[in-house]
Structures are given as structure tokens and as C-alpha cells.
Amino acid sequence: MMFCDWCSGNILHAVILFFHFQRSRSFYQRSPHEIRASHNVHFAGNDITDDKGIRLNKVFKARFSRRQAEELVKAGRVTINGLPVESKGGWFVVPFLDKVELDGKLVSGWEEMNGLTRNKNDSKTYTKSNDMPTNEKFDYFKYWKPKGVTCTTDKKISSNIVDAVRAKGCSPKHRIFPVGRLDKDSTGLILLTSDGRLPNSLLRGEFKQPKTYEVFVDKPLNPRDIEKLADGVVITTIAQRDNKKQKPLTA
């Protein structure tokens, strides 16, 4: 065998081995962030905990319920750092570090929506607080919702509340979302903000924020009517999504 043939063959073999070991480094040599992003790992927060991250479903809380968010993940529509998520259960993401996409589009502003603030002295760390000091980087709007406006941030819905607010001349600097919701056919005051601490403080049951509802009746009420109201009212409405079959909902 010629020396040059032996040398070139061994160099090629060494190059192949180098790339093989680079691609298959031990988990012990990888950072926790790399381990979590590994393509074959169906993690359920096994290297990320509550004090280091938040559950993936909370990334979508401005537009979807927890169950709807889990269905998005289950359907394969969500990626983390470019890699598909193949299981809906209990994943955690790191704020200001992990990049979450839905249908190929980056989901932005979810950290602030969950009341998280990047630390000025260390951009890789963040703080979370239920305190409500105002912050100049957050937007707050009071909006008297007219009939016909839908309390959603989904741009695909022409009657969405964000476009309605912009049409009134408001120019939010950040992504805003409504605090709670009013039915499409109802009117009333609603708050919109980019501050995720606000809905947490106002809507979560443990904070016991008082709520007052004003109802107009179509006839004078007698004592018997008042008794019926005090006993509780069952309301049945018809829900219809995306022109599909109507479904009665009772509350």
C-alpha cells in the first residue's frame, strides 16, 4: 500500500469519527438547554422545573385555554427552538431563551404576558412578581367595547378587539391582549394590556377581586322574581364555531 493512500484513508476515517462524536456527545457533556432540545427526548420537565421555567401551555394563554394549548401541541403545530414537540404533557420552556413557534410563526410577548421581566443586569435571568407597580414598557388601555367586537387577539377574525382598539387611534408599543372577555353581542368596559401580571391579579379566584355586573330587565321585578335571582340563574346560550354545528351551553 502506498503511504499516501494509507494516509488519506486514515485522515478520512478520522474526520468521520470526529463528526460522529460531535453529533453524539454524551448528555453529561451537554448543557441542560441542549438536552431539552434533543430531537428524541419526550421531556416532561425532566431537566427544567417551576423555578427555572414555565409550562408550555402558558405560552399561549392570551389566545387559547390550557386544554386548547395542549391540543395544539398534540397536533404537532408547536416547535421549541426549531424542533417539533411530539407530546402534550407537562413541558417547560425557559423565558427569554427558548423560541416557541406555532405553525412556523414565532410566539412573542409570552414572557410579559405571564408576568415575567428580564433582569437588566443579566439578560438570561428573569423575575416574576404578582405585585402591580406600573412599568413604562407596558401598555394599558381602557376600551368601551361596542356590540359586534370579539374579545380575541386572533387576526383571522375580522372583528377582533385589537384591530378595533387600533381603529380608535390607540397605538400600543407591545402586543396587547384583553383582560377577561365580554361576549360579542355585549357592551362594556374592558382592559387591554401587555402586562401579564394584570390578568393574573384580577382574574385568578384566589385573589377574590370583587366584580359587579349591571343587568337591564325588560319589566319591573316583584319579590318572587328577586327570590328566583337569589337562588341562582341557569343561562343557556348557543355556541357556534367556524360555521360548524351549533352546541347549547348552559351556565
Short mmCIF file of C-alpha atoms in Angstrom, two decimals:
data_model
loop_
_atom_site.label_atom_id
_atom_site.label_comp_id
_atom_site.label_asym_id
_atom_site.label_seq_id
_atom_site.Cartn_x
_atom_site.Cartn_y
_atom_site.Cartn_z
CA MET A 1 0.00 0.00 0.00
CA MET A 2 1.30 3.42 -0.93
CA PHE A 3 1.93 5.74 2.03
CA CYS A 4 -0.22 8.48 0.52
CA ASP A 5 -3.14 6.00 0.11
CA TRP A 6 -2.80 4.92 3.74
CA CYS A 7 -2.56 8.49 4.95
CA SER A 8 -5.57 9.77 3.00
CA GLY A 9 -7.69 6.81 4.10
CA ASN A 10 -6.89 7.34 7.77
CA ILE A 11 -7.48 11.09 7.58
CA LEU A 12 -10.93 10.45 6.07
CA HIS A 13 -11.65 7.92 8.81
CA ALA A 14 -10.54 10.40 11.48
CA VAL A 15 -12.78 13.12 10.04
CA ILE A 16 -15.78 10.75 10.04
CA LEU A 17 -15.09 9.76 13.66
CA PHE A 18 -14.75 13.42 14.69
CA PHE A 19 -18.15 14.39 13.29
CA HIS A 20 -19.71 11.23 14.71
CA PHE A 21 -18.57 12.05 18.24
CA GLN A 22 -19.53 15.70 17.85
CA ARG A 23 -23.06 14.66 16.92
CA SER A 24 -23.39 12.03 19.64
CA ARG A 25 -21.83 13.72 22.64
CA SER A 26 -22.87 12.30 25.95
CA PHE A 27 -25.73 14.04 27.77
CA TYR A 28 -23.18 14.67 30.51
CA GLN A 29 -21.23 16.87 28.11
CA ARG A 30 -24.26 18.83 27.01
CA SER A 31 -25.84 21.77 28.72
CA PRO A 32 -29.35 21.24 30.15
CA HIS A 33 -30.66 23.52 27.40
CA GLU A 34 -29.21 21.24 24.71
CA ILE A 35 -30.59 18.14 26.41
CA ARG A 36 -34.05 19.60 26.46
CA ALA A 37 -33.84 20.47 22.79
CA SER A 38 -32.66 16.99 21.74
CA HIS A 39 -34.81 15.65 18.91
CA ASN A 40 -35.57 12.28 20.51
CA VAL A 41 -36.36 13.49 24.02
CA HIS A 42 -40.03 13.47 25.01
CA PHE A 43 -39.31 15.51 28.09
CA ALA A 44 -41.89 16.39 30.68
CA GLY A 45 -39.85 18.95 32.50
CA ASN A 46 -37.23 16.38 33.47
CA ASP A 47 -34.44 18.94 33.48
CA ILE A 48 -36.48 22.12 33.90
CA THR A 49 -38.54 22.91 36.99
CA ASP A 50 -41.04 25.54 38.04
CA ASP A 51 -38.33 27.81 39.39
CA LYS A 52 -36.40 27.70 36.07
CA GLY A 53 -39.21 27.84 33.54
CA ILE A 54 -42.94 27.81 32.91
CA ARG A 55 -45.24 25.24 31.40
CA LEU A 56 -45.50 25.33 27.63
CA ASN A 57 -49.28 25.75 27.61
CA LYS A 58 -48.91 29.12 29.38
CA VAL A 59 -47.13 30.48 26.31
CA PHE A 60 -50.49 30.55 24.53
CA LYS A 61 -52.69 31.86 27.37
CA ALA A 62 -53.57 35.11 25.57
CA ARG A 63 -55.38 33.24 22.79
CA PHE A 64 -56.09 29.71 23.97
CA SER A 65 -57.27 27.86 27.04
CA ARG A 66 -54.97 25.33 28.69
CA ARG A 67 -56.77 22.45 27.02
CA GLN A 68 -56.69 24.14 23.61
CA ALA A 69 -52.95 24.81 24.01
CA GLU A 70 -52.34 21.15 24.80
CA GLU A 71 -54.26 20.17 21.68
CA LEU A 72 -52.07 22.47 19.59
CA VAL A 73 -49.00 20.68 20.94
CA LYS A 74 -50.55 17.27 20.44
CA ALA A 75 -51.37 18.14 16.81
CA GLY A 76 -47.70 18.86 16.11
CA ARG A 77 -48.21 22.56 15.43
CA VAL A 78 -45.74 23.74 18.08
CA THR A 79 -41.94 23.78 17.92
CA ILE A 80 -39.34 24.74 20.52
CA ASN A 81 -36.06 26.10 19.17
CA GLY A 82 -36.97 24.72 15.75
CA LEU A 83 -37.67 21.18 16.94
CA PRO A 84 -41.18 19.65 16.93
CA VAL A 85 -42.91 18.83 20.18
CA GLU A 86 -44.50 15.41 19.92
CA SER A 87 -46.25 15.07 23.27
CA LYS A 88 -48.63 17.41 25.07
CA GLY A 89 -47.61 16.54 28.61
CA GLY A 90 -46.01 18.95 31.04
CA TRP A 91 -43.18 20.53 29.06
CA PHE A 92 -41.38 23.55 30.46
CA VAL A 93 -39.77 26.38 28.48
CA VAL A 94 -37.20 28.91 29.63
CA PRO A 95 -38.35 32.55 29.33
CA PHE A 96 -36.19 34.87 27.19
CA LEU A 97 -34.19 31.86 26.00
CA ASP A 98 -36.44 29.30 24.31
CA LYS A 99 -38.04 30.22 20.98
CA VAL A 100 -41.58 28.88 20.66
CA GLU A 101 -43.33 28.80 17.29
CA LEU A 102 -46.92 28.00 16.34
CA ASP A 103 -47.48 26.92 12.75
CA GLY A 104 -44.00 28.24 11.90
CA LYS A 105 -44.60 31.71 13.36
CA LEU A 106 -42.70 32.96 16.41
CA VAL A 107 -44.85 33.47 19.51
CA SER A 108 -43.69 36.74 21.06
CA GLY A 109 -44.53 38.58 24.25
CA TRP A 110 -45.46 35.44 26.22
CA GLU A 111 -42.95 36.21 28.95
CA GLU A 112 -44.51 39.57 29.79
CA MET A 113 -47.97 38.02 29.46
CA ASN A 114 -47.02 35.66 32.29
CA GLY A 115 -45.73 38.47 34.50
CA LEU A 116 -42.04 37.84 33.80
CA THR A 117 -39.46 40.60 33.47
CA ARG A 118 -35.93 40.25 32.13
CA ASN A 119 -33.30 41.35 34.64
CA LYS A 120 -31.37 44.38 33.43
CA ASN A 121 -28.03 43.20 34.80
CA ASP A 122 -28.34 39.67 33.41
CA SER A 123 -30.36 39.20 30.23
CA LYS A 124 -30.51 35.42 30.74
CA THR A 125 -32.38 35.67 34.05
CA TYR A 126 -35.81 37.00 34.92
CA THR A 127 -38.05 37.80 37.85
CA LYS A 128 -41.70 37.06 38.48
CA SER A 129 -43.96 39.00 40.77
CA ASN A 130 -47.67 39.38 41.44
CA ASP A 131 -47.08 42.95 42.57
CA MET A 132 -48.61 45.52 40.27
CA PRO A 133 -46.26 48.52 40.04
CA THR A 134 -46.68 50.21 36.68
CA ASN A 135 -43.80 49.90 34.29
CA GLU A 136 -43.13 52.23 31.39
CA LYS A 137 -42.60 49.37 28.98
CA PHE A 138 -46.14 48.01 29.47
CA ASP A 139 -49.24 49.25 27.67
CA TYR A 140 -52.60 49.73 29.41
CA PHE A 141 -55.83 50.65 27.63
CA LYS A 142 -59.42 51.14 28.76
CA TYR A 143 -61.85 50.35 25.98
CA TRP A 144 -65.61 50.57 25.90
CA LYS A 145 -66.42 47.52 23.81
CA PRO A 146 -69.34 48.02 21.45
CA LYS A 147 -71.60 45.25 20.23
CA GLY A 148 -70.03 43.19 17.46
CA VAL A 149 -66.41 43.28 18.66
CA THR A 150 -64.91 39.89 19.60
CA CYS A 151 -62.58 39.62 22.60
CA THR A 152 -59.83 37.78 20.77
CA THR A 153 -56.36 38.69 19.52
CA ASP A 154 -56.70 36.36 16.53
CA LYS A 155 -56.12 38.48 13.42
CA LYS A 156 -58.02 35.95 11.32
CA ILE A 157 -61.23 37.13 12.99
CA SER A 158 -62.12 40.45 11.39
CA SER A 159 -63.97 41.67 14.48
CA ASN A 160 -61.00 41.08 16.84
CA ILE A 161 -60.63 43.57 19.66
CA VAL A 162 -57.03 44.55 18.91
CA ASP A 163 -57.89 45.90 15.47
CA ALA A 164 -60.91 47.64 16.98
CA VAL A 165 -58.70 49.41 19.52
CA ARG A 166 -56.21 50.47 16.83
CA ALA A 167 -59.09 51.82 14.74
CA LYS A 168 -59.87 54.18 17.63
CA GLY A 169 -56.42 55.71 17.33
CA CYS A 170 -54.60 53.73 20.02
CA SER A 171 -51.05 52.68 19.12
CA PRO A 172 -49.75 50.06 21.55
CA LYS A 173 -45.97 49.62 21.54
CA HIS A 174 -46.22 45.98 22.55
CA ARG A 175 -48.50 43.03 21.91
CA ILE A 176 -51.69 43.59 23.93
CA PHE A 177 -54.48 41.24 24.97
CA PRO A 178 -57.80 41.70 26.76
CA VAL A 179 -58.14 41.11 30.49
CA GLY A 180 -61.03 38.67 30.58
CA ARG A 181 -63.70 38.84 27.94
CA LEU A 182 -67.14 40.13 27.08
CA ASP A 183 -69.47 38.32 24.72
CA LYS A 184 -69.53 39.56 21.14
CA ASP A 185 -73.09 40.85 21.47
CA SER A 186 -72.47 42.60 24.80
CA THR A 187 -71.08 46.05 25.54
CA GLY A 188 -68.98 47.32 28.42
CA LEU A 189 -65.62 48.44 29.70
CA ILE A 190 -62.70 46.07 29.20
CA LEU A 191 -58.99 46.49 29.87
CA LEU A 192 -56.24 45.59 27.40
CA THR A 193 -52.60 45.37 28.36
CA SER A 194 -49.21 43.87 27.57
CA ASP A 195 -48.63 43.31 31.30
CA GLY A 196 -49.27 39.65 32.12
CA ARG A 197 -49.47 40.38 35.85
CA LEU A 198 -52.73 42.27 35.45
CA PRO A 199 -55.00 39.37 34.35
CA ASN A 200 -53.34 37.12 36.93
CA SER A 201 -54.19 39.58 39.70
CA LEU A 202 -57.71 40.36 38.52
CA LEU A 203 -58.99 37.03 37.24
CA ARG A 204 -57.50 34.31 39.44
CA GLY A 205 -60.00 33.15 42.02
CA GLU A 206 -57.64 33.10 44.99
CA PHE A 207 -57.25 36.90 44.84
CA LYS A 208 -61.04 37.30 45.32
CA GLN A 209 -61.39 40.51 43.35
CA PRO A 210 -64.96 41.83 43.56
CA LYS A 211 -66.92 42.01 40.31
CA THR A 212 -70.10 43.95 39.66
CA TYR A 213 -72.46 43.18 36.79
CA GLU A 214 -75.17 45.61 35.66
CA VAL A 215 -78.24 43.94 34.18
CA PHE A 216 -81.18 45.61 32.48
CA VAL A 217 -84.58 43.91 32.81
CA ASP A 218 -87.50 44.18 30.46
CA LYS A 219 -90.15 44.51 33.21
CA PRO A 220 -90.48 45.53 36.86
CA LEU A 221 -89.33 42.84 39.32
CA ASN A 222 -91.57 41.62 42.13
CA PRO A 223 -90.39 39.91 45.36
CA ARG A 224 -90.81 36.44 43.79
CA ASP A 225 -88.53 37.42 40.91
CA ILE A 226 -85.91 38.60 43.41
CA GLU A 227 -86.09 35.25 45.22
CA LYS A 228 -85.53 33.38 41.97
CA LEU A 229 -82.48 35.51 41.20
CA ALA A 230 -81.10 34.90 44.69
CA ASP A 231 -81.46 31.14 44.18
CA GLY A 232 -79.28 31.29 41.06
CA VAL A 233 -79.96 31.63 37.36
CA VAL A 234 -79.41 28.99 34.69
CA ILE A 235 -78.50 30.51 31.35
CA THR A 236 -78.43 28.52 28.13
CA THR A 237 -76.82 30.00 25.04
CA ILE A 238 -75.95 28.59 21.64
CA ALA A 239 -72.28 28.32 20.73
CA GLN A 240 -71.21 28.03 17.12
CA ARG A 241 -67.57 27.86 15.96
CA ASP A 242 -66.29 28.15 12.41
CA ASN A 243 -69.75 27.61 10.89
CA LYS A 244 -69.95 24.16 12.43
CA LYS A 245 -72.87 22.53 14.22
CA GLN A 246 -74.46 24.63 16.93
CA LYS A 247 -74.00 23.46 20.50
CA PRO A 248 -76.06 24.62 23.51
CA LEU A 249 -74.04 25.73 26.54
CA THR A 250 -75.53 26.00 29.99
CA ALA A 251 -74.07 28.03 32.87
#
